[in-house]
Amino acid sequence: MKKPGSFLKRNFGKILLTLLALIFLMGGLVVFRLLMKVGNIKYIYNYTVSTRGSLPVEQSLSNAQGADQLVANATSNTNPNNLEITSSLYVDGELVTDYTREDPIYFSTDLLNNFTQLEGIITFRGNYYRNLQSYGTASILEQAFDRNYWSFSTGKVLKSDGVNYWSGNGWTGQPLVVKWDDETKQIMNLYEEAKKKEDLVEVIYPGMDGFIHFLDLDTGKPTRQAINVGMTFKGTASIHPGGIPMVICGSGDAQTGMYGESISPRVYIYSLIDGTLLYEFGANDEIAPRVWHAYDSSPIIHAETDTLIYPGENGVLYTLKLNTQYDPEKGTLSINPSEFIQYTYSAARSSESKYTWGSESSATVWGSYLFMGDNGGIVSCIDLNTMKMVWACNVEEDVNSTPILEEDENGNRFLYVATTLKFNTNEHNIGEAAIFKLNAMTGEIVWKKPFEVHTVKGLAGGVLSTGILGKGVISDYVIYSVSKTPSIDSGYIIALNKETGEEIWRHDLPMYSWSSGDVIYTEDGKAYLIQGCQNGDLLLMDAATGEVLDKMNFGTGIEATPAIFDNKLVVGTRNEKIIGVTIK
């Protein structure tokens, strides 16, 4: 008879080896799953360590002096020569050394405040200050989202790598919403039901599926046949502010053609009368200093001179006179572009491999000046009438967030600019991104609010959202979302004091956000913040306190920026849906 425990003694070695093998296998599976998540073994550290997050503000408040002057000028700190900037200018294809615009461009304060008679959101962030997040005044009684929302299915297109796909709607991806007058509706190729509908508000939405979709804001039903462009659109389009039914949009990536050829991104101008392609430009531009061509910026149109202004991510700033001919009685629309300008610049550090050219964010304007940030960390002021750089401020990191122009009651003009971490990471892929307030007339930094963030797998932490410049009850606030801080997946929504850069409130997000938040204002003076997040959450918040009042989850990332008309919201998601939600 065998003694108890003899089996264990005889097989102890085998049992131990089996247990060790199981432990090794389970550990291997854990490591495998972790590697699948992080993409690279060097990022494991980032999943185990939090950054310092929000860091103390750095102030140079005296640099606000001179923000009320009418003529922009560089200081010793913002002279473009400091960055060894050189530029080239082409007029109708000819290289020139000097240029003066025949019909001067000037965006007066009055023009910027009343830049269109159209009702709605017709460009990124609603106007060329880039500070109008919603149109109209909402009536909010329940402080909640209506769960009875509509959804419209979109699609996807092949990326330039020929393997992966662009799907749904991504960053910045804000739809346009416009309420056409009855006369204009009748000459458009709208479906009869849409033509007959009183108070129709049309959603115009170029998407990453290669289509420009047209929907009824109330129902999500198509208002006309979609335009099949076949090129992906990541950015935000613009409608001609002169009340002309014309939309301008830029594709954000090359496409793989039916024979495997690469089809270059470009800018498209379409008639909204019948969907006709009126003009296109920017494909494979030989003047471009950068190989990558993309047009995610939302274009600007100076209606008085009928001039289109379009920064490209290929490093070219384009301007052209459209010479629009529009006859609303006959229902005809045409353009005959002239004075085609291509302006490029480079700094001593510009390269294809690190500090790169081009603008992915949109520009803002005041007077004769264009203000834009680039992928190499330079914010610049350019005189549109001479196409010369006036000042250049080095913010050191990639500017994906669109600059916002503030013009206060004393005539001072400031820019709010934010960066993502791309270049100055430590050995653990951690570094600082920041929100800046600049003197728009000199380029001097008034304050800087830094954040320590992660940048992993080619996805930059920091600020990709464009901020909210508050008014009314939040007139002292500027609000941003900050990604990949303090943990690799988390983030903040943060309200800063416009004067000092100090925190007013901060809301911690379990999953970060790239989408730009929207604020809606009510008749009784309240302000509500709408924020989409990468985990599919759509938040309704008290903009004055940061308190979350309601939340819906759509099961997929909301990278795109919503557009809001009164109390109705529309936004696209990455899982090939456009959704329309009412705020009750």
Coordinates of C-alpha atoms in Angstrom, one line a residue, residues 59-578:
Q59 CA 3.4 84.6 -16.8
S60 CA 4.8 87.6 -18.6
L61 CA 1.8 89.8 -18.3
S62 CA 3.6 93.0 -19.2
N63 CA 3.8 91.6 -22.8
A64 CA 0.1 92.5 -23.2
Q65 CA 1.2 96.1 -23.7
G66 CA 0.7 97.3 -27.3
A67 CA -2.1 94.8 -28.1
D68 CA -4.3 97.7 -29.0
Q69 CA -2.1 99.1 -31.8
L70 CA -3.5 99.0 -35.3
V71 CA -0.3 98.0 -37.0
A72 CA 1.4 94.7 -36.2
N73 CA 5.2 94.7 -35.7
A74 CA 7.8 92.3 -34.5
T75 CA 9.8 92.8 -31.2
S76 CA 13.4 91.7 -30.7
N77 CA 11.9 88.4 -29.5
T78 CA 9.5 87.8 -32.4
N79 CA 11.6 89.0 -35.3
P80 CA 11.4 86.3 -38.0
N81 CA 15.2 86.6 -38.5
N82 CA 15.6 85.0 -35.1
L83 CA 14.3 81.7 -36.6
E84 CA 16.3 82.3 -39.9
I85 CA 13.0 82.3 -41.8
T86 CA 13.3 82.6 -45.6
S87 CA 10.3 82.8 -47.9
S88 CA 9.3 82.4 -51.5
L89 CA 6.3 84.0 -53.3
Y90 CA 4.8 83.0 -56.6
V91 CA 2.2 85.0 -58.4
D92 CA 0.4 83.1 -61.2
G93 CA 3.3 80.7 -61.2
E94 CA 6.1 83.3 -61.4
L95 CA 8.6 83.8 -58.7
V96 CA 8.5 87.4 -57.4
T97 CA 10.5 89.4 -54.8
D98 CA 7.8 92.0 -54.0
Y99 CA 4.1 92.1 -54.2
T100 CA 1.2 94.4 -53.4
R101 CA -2.3 93.2 -53.7
E102 CA -4.3 95.2 -56.2
D103 CA -7.5 94.9 -54.2
P104 CA -6.5 95.2 -50.5
I105 CA -7.8 92.8 -48.0
Y106 CA -9.0 94.2 -44.7
F107 CA -11.0 92.3 -42.1
S108 CA -12.5 95.1 -39.9
T109 CA -13.9 94.4 -36.5
D110 CA -17.4 95.1 -37.9
L111 CA -16.8 92.7 -40.8
L112 CA -15.6 90.0 -38.5
N113 CA -18.6 90.4 -36.2
N114 CA -21.0 90.4 -39.1
F115 CA -19.1 88.4 -41.7
T116 CA -22.1 86.7 -43.2
Q117 CA -25.8 87.1 -43.5
L118 CA -26.3 83.4 -43.6
E119 CA -27.9 81.8 -40.6
G120 CA -25.8 79.0 -39.1
I121 CA -22.2 77.7 -38.7
I122 CA -20.5 78.0 -42.1
T123 CA -16.8 77.6 -41.2
F124 CA -14.7 75.9 -38.5
R125 CA -15.8 77.4 -35.1
G126 CA -18.4 79.6 -36.7
N127 CA -16.5 82.7 -37.8
Y128 CA -13.0 83.9 -38.6
Y129 CA -12.2 84.8 -35.0
R130 CA -12.8 81.0 -34.5
N131 CA -14.7 81.8 -31.4
L132 CA -18.4 81.0 -32.3
Q133 CA -19.1 77.4 -31.2
S134 CA -22.9 77.5 -31.6
Y135 CA -25.5 79.4 -33.5
G136 CA -28.6 80.8 -31.8
T137 CA -29.9 80.9 -28.2
A138 CA -31.1 77.6 -26.7
S139 CA -33.9 76.9 -24.4
I140 CA -32.6 74.3 -21.9
L141 CA -35.1 73.1 -19.3
E142 CA -34.1 69.6 -18.3
Q143 CA -30.3 69.9 -18.6
A144 CA -30.2 66.6 -20.4
F145 CA -29.7 64.9 -23.8
D146 CA -32.8 63.6 -25.5
R147 CA -32.3 59.8 -25.9
N148 CA -34.4 59.8 -29.0
Y149 CA -31.6 60.8 -31.4
W150 CA -31.3 60.2 -35.1
S151 CA -28.4 58.4 -36.8
F152 CA -27.3 58.3 -40.4
S153 CA -24.8 55.7 -41.8
T154 CA -21.8 56.8 -43.7
G155 CA -18.8 54.7 -44.8
K156 CA -15.0 54.5 -45.3
V157 CA -12.3 54.8 -47.9
L158 CA -8.9 53.2 -48.4
K159 CA -5.9 55.1 -47.0
S160 CA -2.9 56.0 -49.1
D161 CA -1.1 53.0 -47.6
G162 CA -3.5 50.8 -49.6
V163 CA -4.2 48.7 -46.6
N164 CA -6.0 50.6 -43.8
Y165 CA -9.2 52.8 -44.0
W166 CA -10.4 56.2 -43.1
S167 CA -13.8 55.7 -41.5
G168 CA -16.7 57.9 -40.5
N169 CA -15.7 61.4 -39.4
G170 CA -12.6 62.4 -37.5
W171 CA -10.6 65.3 -36.4
T172 CA -11.5 68.2 -36.9
G173 CA -14.5 67.1 -38.9
Q174 CA -17.0 69.8 -37.9
P175 CA -20.2 69.8 -40.0
L176 CA -21.6 73.0 -41.4
V177 CA -25.3 73.8 -40.6
V178 CA -27.1 76.5 -42.5
K179 CA -30.7 77.8 -42.8
W180 CA -31.2 78.8 -46.5
D181 CA -33.7 81.4 -47.4
D182 CA -36.6 80.2 -49.5
E183 CA -35.4 81.8 -52.8
T184 CA -32.0 80.0 -52.5
K185 CA -33.7 76.7 -51.6
Q186 CA -35.8 76.8 -54.8
I187 CA -32.8 77.0 -57.2
M188 CA -30.9 74.2 -55.4
N189 CA -31.0 70.5 -56.2
L190 CA -32.8 69.7 -53.0
Y191 CA -35.3 67.0 -52.8
E192 CA -38.9 68.3 -53.1
E193 CA -39.6 67.5 -49.5
A194 CA -36.6 69.6 -48.3
K195 CA -37.6 72.5 -50.6
K196 CA -41.1 72.6 -49.2
K197 CA -40.0 72.3 -45.6
E198 CA -40.3 75.6 -43.7
D199 CA -37.3 76.6 -41.6
L200 CA -35.1 73.8 -43.1
V201 CA -31.7 73.7 -41.5
E202 CA -29.3 71.7 -43.8
V203 CA -26.3 69.8 -42.5
I204 CA -23.4 69.8 -45.0
Y205 CA -20.8 67.3 -44.0
P206 CA -17.7 66.2 -46.0
G207 CA -16.6 63.0 -44.4
M208 CA -13.7 60.5 -44.3
D209 CA -15.8 58.2 -46.5
G210 CA -15.2 60.5 -49.5
F211 CA -18.7 61.9 -49.7
I212 CA -20.2 65.3 -49.0
H213 CA -23.4 64.4 -47.2
F214 CA -26.5 66.7 -47.0
L215 CA -29.0 66.0 -44.2
D216 CA -32.0 67.6 -42.4
L217 CA -30.8 68.7 -39.0
D218 CA -34.2 67.8 -37.5
T219 CA -34.5 64.3 -38.9
G220 CA -31.1 63.1 -40.3
K221 CA -32.9 62.4 -43.7
P222 CA -30.9 63.3 -46.8
T223 CA -31.9 66.6 -48.3
R224 CA -30.3 66.0 -51.6
Q225 CA -28.0 63.5 -53.3
A226 CA -24.5 63.2 -51.7
I227 CA -21.5 64.3 -53.8
N228 CA -19.1 61.4 -54.3
V229 CA -15.7 63.0 -54.3
G230 CA -13.8 59.8 -53.6
M231 CA -11.2 61.6 -51.4
T232 CA -11.2 61.6 -47.6
F233 CA -12.1 64.7 -45.7
K234 CA -10.8 65.1 -42.2
G235 CA -11.0 68.8 -41.7
T236 CA -13.8 71.3 -41.9
A237 CA -15.2 72.9 -45.0
S238 CA -16.4 76.6 -45.4
I239 CA -19.3 78.2 -47.2
H240 CA -18.8 81.5 -49.1
P241 CA -19.8 84.1 -46.5
G242 CA -21.3 86.4 -49.2
G243 CA -24.5 84.3 -49.2
I244 CA -23.3 82.4 -52.2
P245 CA -24.2 78.7 -52.3
M246 CA -20.6 77.5 -52.7
V247 CA -18.6 75.1 -50.4
I248 CA -14.8 74.8 -50.3
C249 CA -13.2 71.7 -48.7
G250 CA -9.8 70.1 -48.8
S251 CA -8.9 66.4 -48.8
G252 CA -6.7 65.1 -46.1
D253 CA -4.8 62.2 -47.5
A254 CA -3.9 60.7 -50.9
Q255 CA -6.0 57.9 -52.2
T256 CA -5.1 54.7 -53.9
G257 CA -6.6 54.6 -57.4
M258 CA -8.1 51.6 -59.1
Y259 CA -4.8 50.8 -60.7
G260 CA -2.8 51.3 -57.5
E261 CA -1.7 54.8 -58.4
S262 CA -1.5 57.6 -55.8
I263 CA -4.1 60.3 -56.2
S264 CA -2.9 63.5 -54.6
P265 CA -5.1 65.5 -52.1
R266 CA -6.3 68.9 -53.2
V267 CA -8.8 71.6 -52.6
Y268 CA -12.3 71.3 -54.1
I269 CA -14.8 74.1 -54.8
Y270 CA -18.4 72.9 -55.4
S271 CA -21.6 74.7 -56.3
L272 CA -24.4 74.1 -53.9
I273 CA -26.9 74.8 -56.6
D274 CA -26.4 71.6 -58.5
G275 CA -23.3 69.9 -57.0
T276 CA -21.0 70.9 -59.9
L277 CA -17.3 70.9 -59.3
L278 CA -16.3 74.5 -60.0
Y279 CA -12.5 74.4 -59.4
E280 CA -9.7 72.4 -57.8
F281 CA -6.1 73.2 -56.9
G282 CA -3.2 72.1 -54.8
A283 CA -2.6 68.6 -56.1
N284 CA 1.1 67.6 -56.3
D285 CA 2.2 71.2 -56.0
E286 CA 5.7 71.4 -57.3
I287 CA 6.3 74.6 -55.3
A288 CA 5.5 72.8 -52.0
P289 CA 8.5 72.3 -49.7
R290 CA 6.9 69.3 -48.1
V291 CA 6.1 66.0 -49.8
W292 CA 3.0 65.4 -47.7
H293 CA 0.0 67.2 -49.2
A294 CA -3.2 67.6 -47.1
Y295 CA -5.7 70.4 -46.7
D296 CA -7.4 70.0 -43.2
S297 CA -7.5 73.7 -42.6
S298 CA -10.9 75.4 -42.9
P299 CA -10.5 78.1 -45.5
I300 CA -11.2 81.9 -45.1
I301 CA -13.0 84.0 -47.7
H302 CA -12.8 87.8 -47.8
A303 CA -16.2 88.4 -49.4
E304 CA -15.5 92.1 -50.3
T305 CA -12.7 91.2 -52.7
D306 CA -13.9 87.6 -53.3
T307 CA -10.5 86.2 -52.2
L308 CA -10.0 82.7 -50.9
I309 CA -7.3 82.1 -48.3
Y310 CA -6.2 78.5 -47.7
P311 CA -3.1 77.3 -45.7
G312 CA -2.0 73.8 -46.8
E313 CA -0.1 71.2 -44.8
N314 CA 2.2 70.9 -47.7
G315 CA 3.8 74.2 -46.6
V316 CA 2.0 76.5 -49.1
L317 CA -0.3 79.3 -48.2
Y318 CA -2.7 79.9 -51.1
T319 CA -4.7 83.0 -52.0
L320 CA -6.8 83.5 -55.1
K321 CA -9.5 85.8 -56.4
L322 CA -12.5 83.7 -57.2
N323 CA -14.2 86.2 -59.6
T324 CA -17.5 84.7 -58.7
Q325 CA -20.5 85.2 -61.0
Y326 CA -23.8 84.3 -59.2
D327 CA -27.3 85.0 -60.5
P328 CA -29.9 83.8 -58.0
E329 CA -32.8 84.5 -60.4
K330 CA -31.3 82.4 -63.1
G331 CA -29.8 79.9 -60.7
T332 CA -26.4 80.1 -62.2
L333 CA -23.0 80.1 -60.4
S334 CA -19.5 80.1 -61.8
I335 CA -16.0 81.2 -60.8
N336 CA -12.9 82.2 -62.9
P337 CA -9.9 82.3 -60.5
S338 CA -7.1 84.8 -61.0
E339 CA -4.2 86.3 -59.0
F340 CA -3.2 82.8 -57.8
I341 CA -0.7 83.3 -55.0
Q342 CA 1.6 80.6 -53.4
Y343 CA 3.6 81.7 -50.4
T344 CA 6.0 79.4 -48.7
Y345 CA 8.5 79.8 -45.8
S346 CA 11.0 77.7 -44.0
A347 CA 13.0 78.1 -40.8
A348 CA 16.6 76.9 -40.3
R349 CA 15.3 73.8 -38.6
S350 CA 12.6 72.9 -41.2
S351 CA 12.9 69.4 -42.4
E352 CA 10.8 66.5 -43.6
S353 CA 12.0 64.4 -40.6
K354 CA 11.5 66.7 -37.6
Y355 CA 10.3 70.3 -37.5
T356 CA 8.1 70.1 -40.5
W357 CA 6.3 72.7 -42.7
G358 CA 2.7 73.3 -43.2
S359 CA -0.5 74.1 -41.3
E360 CA -2.9 71.4 -40.3
S361 CA -4.9 73.8 -38.1
S362 CA -7.1 76.6 -39.4
A363 CA -6.0 80.3 -39.5
T364 CA -7.6 83.4 -38.1
V365 CA -7.6 87.0 -39.3
W366 CA -7.8 90.6 -38.2
G367 CA -7.2 93.7 -40.4
S368 CA -4.8 92.8 -43.1
Y369 CA -3.2 90.1 -41.1
L370 CA -3.4 86.3 -41.1
F371 CA -2.4 84.4 -38.0
M372 CA -1.6 80.7 -38.2
G373 CA 0.4 78.0 -36.5
D374 CA 2.4 75.3 -38.2
N375 CA 3.6 71.8 -37.7
G376 CA 7.0 72.9 -36.7
G377 CA 6.0 75.0 -33.7
I378 CA 5.9 78.5 -35.3
V379 CA 3.0 80.9 -34.9
S380 CA 3.2 83.7 -37.4
C381 CA 1.5 86.9 -38.5
I382 CA 1.5 87.5 -42.3
D383 CA 0.4 90.7 -44.0
L384 CA -2.0 89.5 -46.7
N385 CA -1.5 92.6 -48.8
T386 CA 2.2 92.1 -49.2
M387 CA 2.5 88.4 -48.3
K388 CA 5.4 89.2 -45.9
M389 CA 5.8 87.7 -42.5
V390 CA 5.5 90.4 -39.8
W391 CA 6.4 88.4 -36.7
A392 CA 7.1 84.8 -35.7
C393 CA 6.7 83.2 -32.2
N394 CA 8.4 79.9 -31.4
V395 CA 6.0 77.8 -29.3
E396 CA 8.3 74.8 -29.8
E397 CA 5.7 72.1 -30.5
D398 CA 3.2 71.2 -33.2
V399 CA 0.3 73.5 -33.5
N400 CA -2.8 71.4 -34.3
S401 CA -5.2 73.5 -32.3
T402 CA -6.6 76.5 -34.3
P403 CA -5.6 79.9 -32.9
I404 CA -8.5 81.9 -31.5
L405 CA -8.4 85.7 -31.9
E406 CA -9.8 87.8 -29.0
E407 CA -10.6 91.5 -29.4
D408 CA -11.7 92.9 -26.1
E409 CA -13.7 96.0 -25.2
N410 CA -10.5 98.1 -25.1
G411 CA -9.5 97.2 -28.6
N412 CA -6.7 94.8 -27.4
R413 CA -6.2 91.8 -29.6
F414 CA -4.8 88.5 -28.3
L415 CA -4.3 85.0 -29.7
Y416 CA -4.9 81.8 -27.8
V417 CA -2.7 79.0 -29.1
A418 CA -2.1 75.4 -28.0
T419 CA 0.3 72.7 -28.8
T420 CA 0.7 68.9 -28.9
L421 CA 3.9 67.1 -27.9
K422 CA 5.8 65.9 -30.9
F423 CA 9.4 66.9 -30.8
N424 CA 10.8 67.5 -27.3
T425 CA 10.1 64.1 -25.6
N426 CA 12.4 62.5 -23.0
E427 CA 13.6 58.9 -23.1
H428 CA 10.2 57.8 -21.8
N429 CA 8.1 59.6 -24.5
I430 CA 7.0 62.3 -22.0
G431 CA 7.3 66.0 -22.4
E432 CA 5.4 69.3 -22.2
A433 CA 2.6 70.7 -24.4
A434 CA 1.1 74.1 -23.5
I435 CA -1.7 76.6 -23.9
F436 CA -0.4 80.2 -24.7
K437 CA -1.9 83.6 -24.8
L438 CA 0.0 85.8 -27.3
N439 CA -0.2 89.5 -28.0
A440 CA -1.6 89.4 -31.5
M441 CA 0.1 92.7 -32.6
T442 CA 3.6 91.7 -31.5
G443 CA 3.6 87.9 -31.1
E444 CA 4.9 88.2 -27.5
I445 CA 3.9 85.5 -25.0
V446 CA 1.6 86.9 -22.3
W447 CA 1.3 83.6 -20.4
K448 CA 2.0 79.9 -20.9
K449 CA 0.1 77.1 -19.2
P450 CA 2.1 73.9 -19.6
F451 CA 1.1 70.2 -19.2
E452 CA 3.3 67.2 -18.9
V453 CA 1.8 64.6 -21.3
H454 CA 2.6 61.3 -23.1
T455 CA 3.2 60.9 -26.8
V456 CA 3.1 57.2 -27.9
K457 CA 2.5 55.2 -31.1
G458 CA 2.6 58.4 -33.2
L459 CA -0.4 59.8 -31.2
A460 CA 0.6 63.1 -29.7
G461 CA -0.5 64.1 -26.3
G462 CA -1.4 67.7 -25.5
V463 CA -4.0 69.9 -27.1
L464 CA -5.7 69.0 -30.4
S465 CA -8.9 70.7 -29.5
T466 CA -9.6 74.3 -30.4
G467 CA -10.5 76.3 -27.3
I468 CA -13.7 78.1 -26.2
L469 CA -13.5 81.8 -25.6
G470 CA -16.2 82.4 -23.1
K471 CA -18.8 85.1 -23.0
G472 CA -21.5 86.1 -20.5
V473 CA -21.3 84.1 -17.3
I474 CA -18.0 82.6 -18.5
S475 CA -16.5 85.7 -20.1
D476 CA -13.3 85.3 -18.0
Y477 CA -12.8 81.7 -19.2
V478 CA -10.9 80.0 -22.0
I479 CA -11.7 76.3 -22.1
Y480 CA -9.6 73.5 -23.7
S481 CA -9.4 69.7 -23.5
V482 CA -5.9 68.2 -22.9
S483 CA -5.1 64.7 -24.0
K484 CA -2.9 61.9 -22.6
T485 CA -2.3 63.3 -19.2
P486 CA -1.7 62.3 -16.4
S487 CA -2.1 58.7 -17.6
I488 CA -1.6 57.6 -21.2
D489 CA -5.4 57.3 -21.8
S490 CA -6.8 60.0 -19.6
G491 CA -7.1 63.8 -20.0
Y492 CA -8.6 67.0 -18.7
I493 CA -11.2 69.5 -19.6
I494 CA -9.8 72.7 -18.2
A495 CA -11.0 76.3 -17.7
L496 CA -8.3 79.0 -17.5
N497 CA -8.6 82.6 -16.5
K498 CA -8.0 84.6 -19.7
E499 CA -6.1 87.3 -18.0
T500 CA -3.7 85.1 -16.0
G501 CA -3.8 81.6 -17.3
E502 CA -4.6 80.2 -13.8
E503 CA -6.9 77.3 -13.5
I504 CA -10.6 78.1 -12.7
W505 CA -11.8 74.5 -12.8
R506 CA -10.6 71.2 -14.1
H507 CA -12.5 68.0 -15.0
D508 CA -10.6 64.7 -15.2
L509 CA -11.5 62.5 -18.1
P510 CA -11.2 58.7 -17.9
M511 CA -10.5 58.8 -21.7
Y512 CA -9.0 61.9 -23.4
S513 CA -10.6 64.1 -26.0
W514 CA -9.4 65.5 -29.3
S515 CA -12.8 67.0 -30.2
S516 CA -13.3 70.7 -29.7
G517 CA -16.0 71.5 -27.2
D518 CA -19.0 73.6 -27.8
V519 CA -20.7 76.1 -25.5
I520 CA -24.4 76.9 -25.9
Y521 CA -25.9 79.9 -24.1
T522 CA -29.5 80.2 -22.9
E523 CA -31.9 83.1 -22.7
D524 CA -31.5 83.2 -18.9
G525 CA -27.7 83.6 -19.1
K526 CA -26.5 80.1 -18.4
A527 CA -23.7 78.4 -20.4
Y528 CA -23.6 74.7 -21.1
L529 CA -20.5 72.9 -22.4
I530 CA -20.8 70.0 -24.9
Q531 CA -17.8 67.7 -25.1
G532 CA -17.2 64.6 -27.2
C533 CA -14.5 62.0 -26.0
Q534 CA -12.5 59.2 -27.4
N535 CA -14.4 56.6 -25.4
G536 CA -17.6 57.5 -27.1
D537 CA -18.9 59.8 -24.2
L538 CA -20.8 62.9 -25.1
L539 CA -20.9 65.1 -22.0
L540 CA -23.2 67.9 -21.1
M541 CA -21.6 70.2 -18.5
D542 CA -22.1 73.4 -16.6
A543 CA -19.5 75.5 -18.3
A544 CA -19.2 77.8 -15.2
T545 CA -18.3 75.0 -12.8
G546 CA -17.2 72.0 -14.8
E547 CA -20.0 69.8 -13.3
V548 CA -21.2 67.0 -15.5
L549 CA -25.0 67.2 -15.9
D550 CA -25.6 64.4 -18.3
K551 CA -23.7 61.8 -20.4
M552 CA -24.5 59.6 -23.4
N553 CA -22.1 57.0 -24.8
F554 CA -22.1 56.1 -28.5
G555 CA -19.6 53.2 -28.3
T556 CA -17.0 54.7 -30.5
G557 CA -14.6 57.7 -30.5
I558 CA -16.0 61.1 -31.1
E559 CA -13.0 62.9 -32.7
A560 CA -15.0 65.3 -34.8
T561 CA -16.3 68.6 -33.5
P562 CA -20.1 69.1 -33.1
A563 CA -22.0 71.9 -34.7
I564 CA -25.0 73.3 -32.8
F565 CA -28.0 75.3 -34.1
D566 CA -30.2 76.5 -31.2
N567 CA -30.5 73.3 -29.1
K568 CA -29.8 70.7 -31.8
L569 CA -26.4 69.1 -32.1
V570 CA -24.9 67.1 -35.0
V571 CA -21.6 65.3 -35.1
G572 CA -19.9 62.4 -36.9
T573 CA -18.3 59.4 -35.2
R574 CA -15.5 57.1 -36.2
N575 CA -17.9 54.1 -36.5
E576 CA -19.4 55.5 -39.7
K577 CA -22.4 57.3 -38.1
I578 CA -23.6 60.9 -38.1

